[in-house]
Amino acid sequence: MALASNAPLFSGILAGIVGGLLVGMLSGSHTSVSGPAAGLTAVVAAQIAALGSFEAFLVAVVMAGVIQIVLGICRAGFIAAFFPSSVIKGLLAAIGVILILKQIPHVLGHDADPMGDKSFIQPDNENTFSELAEAWFDIQPGAALVGLLSILLLVFWDKIKVLKKSPVPAPLVVVIFGVAMSLLLRKMGGDWVIETSHLVQVPVSNSPKEFLGFLIFPDFSVLANPTVYIAAVTIAIVASLETLLNLEAVDKLDPEQRSSPPNRELLAQGIGNVAVGLIGGLPMTSVIVRSSVNINAGVKTKLSSIFHGALLLSCVMFVPTLLNEIPLSALAAILLMTGLKLASPKLLKQMWGEGRTQFLPFIITVVAIVLTDLLVGILIGLGVAIGFILHSNVRRPIRKVMEKHATGDEVLRIELANQVSFFNRATLDETLRSVPRGGHVLLDARNTDYIDPDILDLITDFKDTTAQAHGVQLSLTGFKERYPQLEDRIQFVDFSSREVQDALTPQRVLEIFQEGNDRFLSGTRLSRDLGRQVDATSLGQFPMAVVLGCIDSRAPVELIFDLGLGDVFTIRIAGNIARDKVLGSMEYSCAVAGAKIILVMGHTSCGAVNAAVDLICSHKTAAEATGCVNLDSLITEIQKSVDLSTCKTPDQWLAGEKAAYANEVARRNVLRTMRKIRERSSTIDNLVRTGKVAIVGGMYDISTGKVSFFQTPESSSNPLPIAMATVV
């Protein structure tokens, strides 16, 4: 990066040392490695040119670090959460593609482009593709041999289980192999010698004093120059954004999926940039390439980053000549293999499978980063992702459900989104105007946090003008607390009132039950203002039906049939049997309170029925088997529906046979209860004879949620003509 930015070479090494040691200690990330970043290359080069000297540029670096510290204290790291995952994954894949394209020339020994440059347009006015083409005509035999053998070594190392689990990381083996091969080729001589220009080049010092002489210090006399402040803000914004994005991407690569605190990372990077600026280093960020290599090496904690900085410092200070023996082609092989892992076909296939709203931002981000640079590409990808979000918001701002209530009234419920902006105006206006004359529409804002003033004006105008002109009834809910100009009001009846009850017939009540169960199955339950229903039903109850169900916790009547407060009387007793007290409750429900049907509802996998079958087949009482002394009176009633000739002991049932048998007993038990209700209650019998009440049976399947209805010829004066009510 230093070479590509026209900065002193040692400045890039300092950024790597400080990024490893200082930022590594302060960062909350376990896997991120900081240092000079390719994404800052163009910014650094431009600011050095604008300020006229590297010493003046260092002042901007120090100030940029201070700005990052302030951003961290102000908890500005939250911005990372607003970048779509498709863009982050596009960043990872793009870095992988760039590594592959940029490292192929270096693997072949063509090192015209600086090793750390990642931009499409290079400092030498070439680009990624032209450099790749030139590499085929400038192959260095020795460097290419080392590079290709290094790739093979990395591939085989990853394939052989013993080597893969070895504590020695493959990249380290490749570096040692590269140095050994370079020395061997040098002895061979001729074209196979790897020249110095194709080896690592770090400044060489002969003493600590000479090493310290490489340091360059900022010139604070330029603080009066406004350009310094512009440069500082630019570096701070670009470095912070790149850090946050890389941190998010690195967390996705972490095998343990740990989450790094972004605000702490901004503080760490800020302190690091202040320190590096004071001693002559380049600005730094979290670097995706270093971090990816770090993760691929099997890192577990941030000690690897700290050790990276310490090792870099030690090697540059004490053994720079050894570092300068490492062939660039060996390092390029490591980076190329890292790129293959980042830009894997598996990731491409995954993003394709997630649909175009995820794939297009992903692939556009990849192409944009490869053809420009990291930040420009990310901004392009982000723009595309935002475009899809806005397009989706414009097309689907609301959820429409046609509800049919107990009165028979059909109400179009429009459920507004969490955020309703002016982008939604056209669609909402079209939806409201499509309500037919004389129709009823409910605007539901209970789950909405924000409504744009333009939308409020649209609703107000529809309420005051359009709805009245078209004879449309408009109900509102969820507006009152936040938008007092739109008072909540419900203009339809969504519970069983006296008027509703009087208008109902047994046939219509059964239809209501079936419609409610259908809504329960589809997840489209009616919206109910329960607070309003509490007030409305506080003065009286006018139930449309009485339901005799089982006490089973999996069979709640009001939920299964999507009912509101006051709609039904519910009687729950184990095995849904008709005892005297149960019959008394039914008589009151029908003769006094006006219920139109009696629904006897059994269910599959009924514990009471299973117990009755087991006990009668094994010739035991409930008290003997369970210790429940009052249970026998219930069990013996259910057992009257069991055919003793078909009984089997528990060990005689085949797989699934017992469950099917018990479900059939449960159904016969419902039919028996339906008959006993009329036999034991003359009151209900008279109501059935006069057609005021009908008795209906139902079986609730606890595995599907569906209720099957049926009747007997004796349970109604006329069979109810509804498709789902079968006569048995």
XYZ file of C-alpha atoms in Angstrom:
728
model
C 0.000 0.000 0.000
C 2.838 2.384 0.856
C 4.386 1.955 -2.614
C 1.007 2.397 -4.332
C 0.303 5.543 -2.249
C 3.677 7.209 -2.900
C 4.465 6.991 0.814
C 7.701 5.788 2.481
C 7.822 1.977 2.445
C 8.496 1.790 6.169
C 5.213 3.615 6.895
C 3.215 0.581 5.780
C 5.249 -1.732 8.023
C 4.631 0.583 10.998
C 0.883 0.442 10.350
C 1.042 -3.376 10.424
C 3.048 -3.372 13.683
C 0.756 -0.898 15.484
C -2.332 -2.575 14.040
C -1.233 -5.906 15.462
C 0.127 -4.840 18.831
C -1.937 -1.841 19.935
C -5.221 -2.298 18.056
C -5.045 -6.054 18.636
C -4.960 -5.508 22.395
C -7.723 -2.878 22.424
C -10.094 -4.468 19.896
C -12.997 -6.631 20.978
C -12.710 -8.828 17.891
C -11.178 -12.286 18.208
C -10.365 -12.658 14.514
C -9.858 -9.221 12.950
C -6.325 -8.119 12.026
C -5.621 -4.420 11.442
C -3.077 -2.719 9.245
C -2.704 -0.573 6.121
C -5.744 -1.174 3.913
C -5.969 -1.274 0.142
C -9.244 0.642 0.318
C -7.347 3.678 1.624
C -4.702 3.662 -1.116
C -6.356 6.249 -3.363
C -7.346 8.432 -0.393
C -3.820 8.397 1.033
C -2.213 9.176 -2.334
C -4.648 12.059 -2.952
C -4.196 13.594 0.503
C -0.394 13.368 0.420
C -0.480 15.185 -2.912
C -2.952 17.789 -1.597
C -0.941 18.510 1.559
C 2.419 18.596 -0.213
C 4.418 16.486 2.261
C 4.200 13.218 4.143
C 4.848 15.033 7.468
C 1.757 17.205 6.909
C -0.233 14.100 5.999
C 0.712 12.515 9.340
C -1.030 15.406 11.150
C -4.224 14.498 9.261
C -3.787 10.855 10.321
C -3.519 11.852 14.001
C -6.616 14.061 13.728
C -8.496 11.296 11.918
C -7.718 8.986 14.850
C -9.147 11.550 17.284
C -12.335 11.744 15.183
C -12.623 7.939 15.288
C -12.261 7.984 19.075
C -15.100 10.513 19.279
C -17.229 8.350 16.940
C -16.595 5.334 19.167
C -17.554 7.257 22.309
C -20.721 8.486 20.550
C -21.529 4.844 19.671
C -21.565 5.481 15.931
C -20.746 1.850 15.237
C -24.452 1.121 14.839
C -24.162 2.145 11.177
C -22.761 -1.298 10.342
C -26.151 -2.865 11.122
C -27.732 -0.925 8.233
C -25.677 -2.642 5.548
C -27.635 -5.533 3.964
C -26.123 -8.998 4.260
C -26.147 -9.286 0.446
C -23.709 -6.353 0.261
C -21.489 -7.771 3.021
C -21.369 -11.158 1.287
C -20.672 -9.343 -1.977
C -17.719 -7.636 -0.273
C -16.305 -11.002 0.805
C -16.736 -12.553 -2.640
C -15.295 -9.472 -4.372
C -12.199 -9.537 -2.182
C -11.838 -13.188 -3.112
C -12.119 -12.434 -6.851
C -9.646 -9.539 -6.545
C -7.160 -11.727 -4.688
C -7.368 -14.355 -7.433
C -7.011 -11.856 -10.287
C -4.308 -9.771 -8.608
C -2.203 -12.693 -7.351
C -2.046 -14.726 -10.561
C 0.605 -12.353 -12.047
C 2.617 -12.494 -8.801
C 2.389 -16.294 -8.733
C 3.951 -16.306 -12.209
C 6.652 -13.840 -11.183
C 5.186 -10.742 -12.835
C 5.505 -8.160 -10.036
C 4.993 -4.891 -11.904
C 1.962 -4.022 -9.764
C 2.646 -3.450 -6.029
C 1.763 -6.516 -3.967
C -0.804 -4.729 -1.786
C -2.695 -2.892 -4.512
C -6.329 -3.965 -4.820
C -7.739 -1.175 -7.004
C -8.846 -1.848 -10.566
C -6.940 1.138 -11.966
C -3.282 0.763 -10.972
C -0.686 3.471 -10.273
C 1.114 2.500 -13.512
C -2.082 3.263 -15.522
C -2.652 -0.440 -16.126
C -5.706 -2.236 -14.751
C -6.403 -5.636 -13.226
C -7.189 -7.318 -16.549
C -4.388 -5.760 -18.592
C -1.898 -6.715 -15.883
C -3.251 -10.260 -15.975
C -2.740 -10.389 -19.759
C 0.801 -9.042 -19.524
C 1.713 -11.644 -16.907
C 1.543 -14.447 -19.508
C 4.309 -12.739 -21.495
C 6.505 -12.034 -18.465
C 6.713 -15.356 -16.636
C 9.753 -15.693 -14.397
C 10.624 -19.422 -14.322
C 11.989 -19.564 -10.767
C 9.247 -17.461 -9.201
C 6.557 -19.276 -11.191
C 7.906 -22.669 -10.074
C 7.793 -21.602 -6.418
C 4.322 -20.129 -6.836
C 2.787 -23.168 -8.526
C 4.423 -25.636 -6.123
C 3.185 -23.508 -3.208
C -0.387 -23.769 -4.519
C -0.049 -27.550 -4.829
C 1.361 -27.722 -1.299
C -1.594 -25.726 0.079
C -4.100 -27.922 -1.784
C -2.588 -31.202 -0.603
C -2.118 -29.872 2.933
C -5.842 -29.158 3.082
C -6.746 -32.599 1.667
C -4.583 -34.772 3.920
C -6.270 -35.090 7.312
C -3.047 -35.546 9.324
C -1.491 -32.420 7.826
C -4.701 -30.401 8.102
C -4.927 -31.113 11.855
C -1.232 -30.352 12.346
C -0.477 -27.445 14.734
C 1.852 -26.041 12.072
C -0.203 -23.762 9.755
C 0.086 -24.411 6.040
C 0.977 -20.769 5.149
C 4.038 -20.933 7.422
C 5.143 -24.136 5.708
C 4.699 -22.440 2.317
C 6.853 -19.462 3.372
C 9.646 -21.750 4.618
C 9.343 -23.848 1.465
C 9.523 -20.696 -0.675
C 12.710 -19.483 1.021
C 14.331 -22.930 0.684
C 13.401 -23.162 -2.995
C 14.716 -19.643 -3.642
C 18.088 -20.514 -2.115
C 18.222 -23.784 -4.066
C 17.402 -22.073 -7.370
C 20.034 -19.440 -6.654
C 22.660 -22.189 -6.450
C 21.403 -23.635 -9.740
C 21.889 -20.270 -11.421
C 20.714 -19.215 -14.846
C 17.099 -18.198 -15.562
C 15.874 -20.060 -12.480
C 17.315 -17.487 -10.058
C 14.611 -15.439 -8.352
C 15.836 -11.854 -8.579
C 15.607 -9.346 -5.735
C 12.708 -7.513 -7.410
C 10.632 -10.693 -6.978
C 11.403 -11.044 -3.273
C 10.008 -9.268 -0.215
C 11.702 -5.906 0.290
C 11.707 -4.365 3.763
C 14.107 -1.655 4.930
C 17.259 -3.098 6.528
C 18.719 -1.550 9.678
C 21.996 -2.583 11.272
C 21.171 -1.331 14.764
C 18.185 -0.243 16.889
C 19.325 3.365 16.480
C 19.275 3.025 12.714
C 15.840 1.342 12.944
C 14.473 4.305 14.917
C 15.914 6.560 12.266
C 13.246 5.256 9.862
C 10.560 7.003 11.941
C 9.032 10.196 10.544
C 7.193 12.653 12.783
C 4.228 14.904 11.960
C 4.665 18.603 11.244
C 2.056 20.298 13.432
C 2.875 23.690 11.965
C 0.360 22.897 9.182
C -2.603 23.065 11.591
C -3.435 26.491 10.177
C -4.012 24.910 6.763
C -7.749 24.088 6.260
C -6.791 21.293 3.891
C -5.479 19.285 6.862
C -8.918 19.212 8.456
C -10.585 18.151 5.213
C -8.023 15.373 4.866
C -8.566 14.269 8.481
C -12.347 14.051 8.088
C -11.960 12.167 4.793
C -9.534 9.629 6.260
C -11.686 9.184 9.402
C -14.893 8.567 7.451
C -13.346 6.207 4.908
C -11.279 4.298 7.501
C -14.231 3.975 9.898
C -16.612 2.784 7.203
C -14.119 0.251 5.857
C -13.398 -0.984 9.390
C -17.062 -1.484 10.244
C -17.803 -3.283 6.984
C -14.736 -5.509 7.255
C -15.577 -6.270 10.885
C -19.080 -7.345 9.879
C -17.656 -9.502 7.092
C -15.003 -11.088 9.318
C -17.657 -12.021 11.896
C -19.503 -13.915 9.149
C -16.312 -15.894 8.419
C -15.662 -16.715 12.074
C -16.402 -20.451 12.572
C -17.643 -19.695 16.093
C -19.853 -16.839 14.803
C -18.800 -14.426 17.535
C -20.015 -10.838 17.403
C -17.425 -8.033 17.571
C -18.438 -4.749 19.288
C -18.265 -2.046 16.566
C -18.000 0.923 18.932
C -15.041 -0.615 20.742
C -13.437 -1.276 17.354
C -13.796 2.396 16.404
C -12.108 3.379 19.685
C -9.293 0.873 19.091
C -8.769 2.020 15.505
C -8.832 5.668 16.576
C -6.181 5.138 19.248
C -4.144 3.105 16.766
C -4.282 5.832 14.113
C -3.276 8.515 16.616
C -0.282 6.372 17.633
C 0.733 5.439 14.092
C 0.372 9.012 12.897
C 2.751 10.217 15.614
C 5.543 7.864 14.487
C 5.193 8.079 10.710
C 2.856 5.238 9.739
C -0.025 4.980 7.286
C -3.635 5.046 8.522
C -5.051 1.617 9.250
C -8.326 -0.264 9.286
C -9.533 -3.765 9.975
C -8.291 -5.646 6.895
C -10.399 -8.408 5.370
C -7.482 -10.140 3.627
C -5.286 -10.413 6.735
C -8.307 -11.416 8.801
C -9.342 -14.102 6.287
C -5.862 -15.632 6.322
C -5.948 -15.429 10.110
C -9.248 -17.371 10.253
C -8.086 -19.922 7.691
C -5.060 -20.603 9.921
C -7.484 -21.733 12.661
C -7.293 -18.704 14.968
C -9.285 -18.862 18.224
C -8.418 -15.611 20.047
C -7.036 -12.147 19.332
C -3.631 -13.253 20.624
C -2.841 -14.146 17.013
C -3.257 -10.504 15.971
C -1.045 -9.311 18.831
C 1.558 -11.977 18.042
C 1.371 -10.927 14.382
C 2.360 -7.372 15.340
C 5.094 -8.527 17.718
C 6.524 -10.952 15.165
C 6.474 -8.301 12.443
C 8.323 -5.852 14.712
C 10.910 -8.452 15.732
C 11.567 -9.634 12.205
C 11.845 -6.139 10.720
C 14.117 -5.031 13.536
C 16.345 -8.093 13.914
C 16.112 -10.312 10.816
C 15.087 -8.110 7.874
C 17.525 -9.890 5.573
C 15.719 -13.177 6.243
C 12.371 -11.595 5.382
C 13.869 -10.336 2.153
C 14.523 -13.931 1.104
C 10.761 -14.728 0.889
C 9.576 -14.973 -2.748
C 6.544 -12.851 -3.536
C 5.147 -15.772 -5.529
C 4.911 -17.887 -2.348
C 2.962 -15.146 -0.569
C 0.800 -14.722 -3.682
C -0.050 -18.446 -3.591
C -1.319 -18.089 -0.006
C -3.457 -15.094 -0.926
C -4.769 -16.774 -4.070
C -5.976 -19.805 -2.101
C -7.578 -17.457 0.426
C -9.387 -15.785 -2.463
C -10.721 -19.124 -3.681
C -12.249 -19.753 -0.260
C -13.849 -16.303 -0.130
C -15.273 -16.431 -3.674
C -16.503 -19.998 -3.513
C -19.099 -21.387 -5.973
C -21.068 -22.483 -2.908
C -21.617 -18.826 -1.916
C -22.705 -17.939 -5.462
C -25.187 -20.815 -5.484
C -26.529 -19.814 -2.059
C -27.124 -16.195 -3.105
C -28.777 -17.328 -6.363
C -31.130 -19.504 -4.356
C -32.205 -16.556 -2.192
C -33.843 -14.796 -5.136
C -33.087 -11.769 -7.246
C -33.597 -9.243 -4.440
C -30.580 -10.810 -2.715
C -28.595 -12.018 -5.717
C -28.574 -8.790 -7.744
C -27.210 -6.538 -4.949
C -24.675 -9.297 -4.201
C -23.375 -9.753 -7.753
C -23.466 -6.011 -8.527
C -21.430 -5.376 -5.365
C -18.900 -7.994 -6.499
C -18.577 -6.542 -10.015
C -18.481 -2.941 -8.772
C -15.715 -3.614 -6.215
C -13.651 -5.570 -8.750
C -13.983 -2.826 -11.393
C -13.512 0.178 -9.073
C -12.364 -0.084 -5.476
C -13.741 -1.352 -2.187
C -15.638 1.727 -0.977
C -17.044 2.791 -4.342
C -18.177 -0.774 -5.005
C -19.842 -1.063 -1.603
C -21.704 2.216 -2.110
C -22.922 1.019 -5.524
C -24.063 -2.293 -4.030
C -25.728 -0.475 -1.142
C -27.556 1.779 -3.605
C -28.872 -1.255 -5.496
C -29.975 -2.946 -2.245
C -31.764 0.230 -1.120
C -33.435 0.397 -4.532
C -34.858 -3.105 -4.049
C -36.019 -2.198 -0.540
C -37.786 0.936 -1.796
C -39.289 -0.959 -4.724
C -40.593 -3.623 -2.350
C -41.927 -0.933 -0.044
C -43.757 0.797 -2.888
C -45.312 -2.432 -4.151
C -46.204 -4.035 -0.822
C -46.744 -1.328 1.788
C -49.912 -2.851 3.189
C -51.515 -6.194 3.917
C -55.116 -6.651 2.784
C -57.483 -9.202 4.312
C -61.193 -9.579 3.571
C -62.880 -10.431 6.866
C -66.388 -11.826 7.278
C -67.918 -11.260 10.710
C -70.762 -12.939 12.589
C -73.234 -10.401 11.229
C -72.356 -11.445 7.681
C -70.690 -8.079 7.058
C -67.566 -8.203 4.897
C -64.848 -5.785 5.974
C -61.645 -5.116 4.040
C -58.939 -4.832 6.679
C -55.868 -2.894 5.518
C -52.993 -3.559 7.883
C -50.457 -0.738 7.576
C -46.748 -1.573 7.684
C -44.409 -0.700 10.559
C -43.156 2.340 8.630
C -45.514 4.006 6.134
C -43.738 6.665 4.054
C -44.715 8.839 1.103
C -43.463 6.003 -1.144
C -46.601 4.117 -0.100
C -49.017 6.894 -0.982
C -49.875 5.774 -4.513
C -50.574 2.161 -3.547
C -52.662 3.080 -0.490
C -54.640 5.624 -2.512
C -55.337 3.019 -5.204
C -56.395 0.453 -2.590
C -58.799 2.837 -0.856
C -60.350 3.956 -4.123
C -60.876 0.318 -5.153
C -63.300 -0.262 -2.237
C -66.727 -0.743 -3.893
C -69.590 1.652 -3.169
C -71.343 0.732 0.039
C -68.350 -1.307 1.171
C -66.599 -1.259 4.522
C -62.875 -0.777 5.096
C -60.824 -0.967 8.309
C -57.456 0.811 8.485
C -55.371 -0.998 11.109
C -52.359 0.973 12.404
C -51.842 -0.937 15.659
C -48.472 -2.292 14.507
C -47.324 0.957 12.899
C -44.601 3.096 14.464
C -44.482 5.905 11.909
C -46.918 7.326 9.367
C -45.751 10.047 6.985
C -47.799 13.297 7.080
C -48.651 12.763 3.390
C -50.280 9.445 4.299
C -52.199 11.054 7.179
C -53.498 13.700 4.785
C -54.561 10.989 2.345
C -56.483 9.079 5.030
C -58.099 12.264 6.366
C -59.204 13.286 2.874
C -60.626 9.796 2.209
C -62.516 9.855 5.547
C -63.966 13.342 5.081
C -64.619 13.349 1.350
C -64.195 10.193 -0.745
C -65.733 7.700 1.692
C -68.847 9.841 2.172
C -69.246 10.404 -1.569
C -68.989 6.657 -2.306
C -71.051 5.506 0.666
C -68.040 3.643 2.095
C -67.862 3.023 5.825
C -64.390 3.665 7.234
C -63.243 2.162 10.528
C -59.957 3.157 12.158
C -57.897 1.470 14.856
C -54.431 2.165 16.237
C -54.389 5.881 15.357
C -55.715 7.593 18.463
C -52.649 7.710 20.702
C -50.125 8.998 18.153
C -52.353 10.702 15.600
C -55.211 12.473 17.400
C -56.502 13.968 14.134
C -57.710 10.441 13.248
C -59.913 9.177 16.042
C -60.226 5.415 16.414
C -63.706 4.154 15.595
C -65.100 0.736 14.704
C -68.310 0.881 12.671
C -69.067 -2.835 12.516
C -70.081 -5.429 15.100
C -67.391 -8.066 15.733
C -69.024 -9.867 18.657
C -72.327 -11.574 19.381
C -74.807 -8.870 20.464
C -78.550 -9.239 21.009
C -79.298 -8.080 17.476
C -76.713 -10.459 16.026
C -77.978 -13.382 18.083
C -81.618 -12.782 17.075
C -80.680 -12.774 13.387
C -78.665 -15.983 13.535
C -79.916 -19.419 12.554
C -78.340 -22.759 13.523
C -77.120 -23.105 9.939
C -75.401 -19.669 10.027
C -73.749 -20.435 13.383
C -72.310 -23.661 11.995
C -70.997 -21.686 8.997
C -69.364 -19.208 11.396
C -67.655 -22.071 13.202
C -66.396 -23.547 9.928
C -65.156 -20.162 8.678
C -63.404 -19.567 11.996
C -61.657 -22.937 11.846
C -60.545 -22.183 8.277
C -59.026 -18.886 9.478
C -57.348 -20.736 12.349
C -55.783 -23.159 9.866
C -54.622 -20.433 7.466
C -53.364 -18.053 10.163
C -55.666 -15.219 9.035
C -57.592 -14.647 12.246
C -59.986 -11.717 12.501
C -58.545 -8.589 14.059
C -60.394 -7.921 17.320
C -60.330 -4.963 19.651
C -60.567 -6.980 22.865
C -60.730 -3.869 25.041
C -63.765 -2.681 23.086
C -65.331 -6.149 23.369
C -64.816 -6.136 27.151
C -66.773 -2.854 27.353
C -69.468 -3.991 24.912
C -70.123 -7.325 26.633
C -70.010 -6.017 30.198
C -73.784 -5.357 30.242
C -74.954 -8.765 28.969
C -74.123 -11.980 27.141
C -75.750 -13.197 23.950
C -73.828 -16.328 22.911
C -74.452 -17.901 19.537
C -73.602 -21.453 20.682
C -72.616 -23.707 23.556
C -69.594 -25.977 23.083
C -69.073 -29.142 25.111
C -65.384 -29.932 24.758
C -62.648 -31.878 26.498
C -60.349 -30.373 29.127
C -57.332 -31.198 26.934
C -54.954 -28.230 26.929
C -54.466 -28.561 23.172
C -58.109 -27.898 22.303
C -58.985 -24.271 23.255
C -62.368 -23.591 21.662
C -62.096 -19.816 21.201
C -58.798 -20.176 19.343
C -59.819 -23.153 17.201
C -62.903 -21.327 15.897
C -61.436 -17.775 15.991
C -64.138 -16.445 18.304
C -64.403 -13.257 20.323
C -65.483 -12.439 23.862
C -69.094 -13.425 24.572
C -69.543 -15.463 21.388
C -69.969 -18.892 23.025
C -70.540 -20.720 26.275
C -67.760 -23.247 26.789
C -68.151 -26.377 28.897
C -65.001 -28.456 29.300
C -64.954 -31.861 30.947
C -62.683 -34.861 30.427
C -64.068 -36.970 27.570
C -66.764 -34.370 26.715
C -69.502 -36.410 28.448
C -73.009 -35.151 29.304
C -73.426 -35.388 33.103
C -76.358 -33.781 34.955
C -74.517 -30.549 35.766
C -73.329 -30.302 32.178
C -76.901 -30.704 30.946
C -78.059 -27.984 33.310
C -75.490 -25.586 31.872
C -76.609 -26.467 28.345
C -80.291 -25.917 29.179
C -79.496 -22.460 30.534
C -77.324 -21.639 27.510
C -80.067 -22.503 25.019
C -83.386 -21.863 26.780
C -82.404 -18.704 28.668
C -79.308 -17.212 26.983
C -80.444 -18.045 23.426
C -77.622 -20.204 22.006
C -78.498 -21.604 18.560
C -76.436 -24.795 18.435
C -74.842 -27.270 20.818
C -71.485 -28.446 19.543
C -70.119 -31.637 21.117
C -66.426 -31.630 20.223
C -64.103 -34.560 20.743
C -60.516 -34.725 19.556
C -57.851 -37.157 18.452
C -55.261 -38.559 20.899
C -57.664 -37.923 23.802
C -56.055 -38.891 27.094
C -59.384 -39.703 28.756
C -60.438 -41.963 25.875
C -57.048 -43.697 25.768
C -57.301 -44.334 29.513
C -60.849 -45.687 29.155
C -59.733 -48.117 26.446
C -56.666 -49.307 28.374
C -58.597 -49.782 31.604
C -61.572 -51.657 30.149
C -59.321 -53.917 28.073
C -57.139 -54.749 31.082
C -60.145 -55.065 33.424
C -58.910 -52.414 35.863
C -60.584 -49.428 37.501
C -59.252 -45.892 37.276
C -58.736 -45.814 41.029
C -56.609 -48.966 40.870
C -54.513 -47.766 37.942
C -54.072 -44.085 38.794
C -55.038 -43.584 42.418
C -57.625 -40.963 41.328
C -60.675 -41.993 43.346
C -63.170 -39.741 41.516
C -62.091 -40.588 37.983
C -64.101 -43.797 37.547
C -67.422 -42.006 37.030
C -65.954 -40.246 33.976
C -64.120 -43.264 32.612
C -67.097 -45.618 32.874
C -69.232 -43.162 30.895
C -66.689 -43.112 28.050
C -66.304 -46.899 28.193
C -69.932 -47.263 27.087
C -68.669 -46.374 23.602
C -66.125 -49.225 23.592
C -66.966 -52.548 21.915
C -65.616 -55.145 24.352
C -65.369 -57.758 21.611
C -62.644 -55.706 19.900
C -60.565 -55.088 23.027
C -56.874 -55.978 23.170
C -54.306 -55.876 25.922
C -51.611 -53.195 25.589
C -49.034 -55.667 24.208
C -51.395 -56.932 21.471
C -51.817 -53.653 19.570
C -49.851 -53.222 16.330
C -47.973 -49.997 15.644
C -50.513 -47.205 15.115
C -53.476 -49.546 15.608
C -54.204 -48.454 19.176
C -54.234 -44.738 18.234
C -56.671 -45.299 15.350
C -58.912 -47.446 17.569
C -58.979 -44.845 20.351
C -59.810 -42.070 17.839
C -62.758 -44.092 16.586
C -63.935 -44.604 20.185
C -63.651 -40.825 20.712
C -65.890 -40.270 17.675
C -68.463 -42.829 18.887
C -68.360 -41.158 22.278
C -69.282 -37.815 20.656
C -72.214 -39.463 18.841
C -73.395 -41.129 22.051
C -73.218 -37.824 23.943
C -75.261 -36.119 21.214
C -78.016 -38.732 21.632
C -77.906 -38.638 25.450
C -78.352 -34.865 25.504
C -81.829 -35.175 23.972
C -82.688 -38.306 25.952
C -81.770 -36.762 29.307
C -83.027 -33.197 28.722
C -86.605 -32.615 27.683
C -85.861 -28.881 27.550
C -83.201 -29.275 24.865
C -85.278 -31.963 23.118
C -88.163 -29.499 22.713
C -85.827 -26.792 21.369
C -84.421 -29.232 18.818
C -87.933 -30.389 17.774
C -89.031 -26.785 17.132
C -85.879 -26.026 15.101
C -84.609 -23.382 17.510
C -81.496 -25.386 18.385
C -79.416 -27.970 16.544
C -76.951 -30.432 18.037
C -73.747 -30.860 16.037
C -70.770 -33.158 16.584
C -67.172 -32.354 15.802
C -63.787 -34.072 15.874
C -60.736 -31.871 16.291
C -57.516 -33.296 14.815
C -54.754 -32.086 17.125
C -52.078 -32.798 14.489
C -53.630 -30.597 11.769
C -55.934 -28.192 13.646
C -58.896 -29.118 11.453
C -62.400 -29.766 12.837
C -64.698 -32.217 11.012
C -68.403 -31.621 11.689
C -71.183 -34.233 11.609
C -74.817 -34.746 12.658
C -77.159 -37.597 13.438
C -80.724 -37.655 12.115
C -81.926 -37.093 15.696
C -79.708 -34.079 16.421
C -81.724 -31.529 14.433
C -85.250 -31.108 13.142
C -83.642 -30.741 9.702
C -80.074 -31.680 8.732
C -78.055 -28.489 8.346
C -77.339 -27.965 4.626
C -73.651 -27.207 4.852
C -71.030 -29.164 2.944
C -68.795 -29.824 5.887
C -71.566 -31.201 8.154
C -72.003 -34.884 7.359
C -74.944 -36.934 8.599
C -74.052 -40.209 10.325
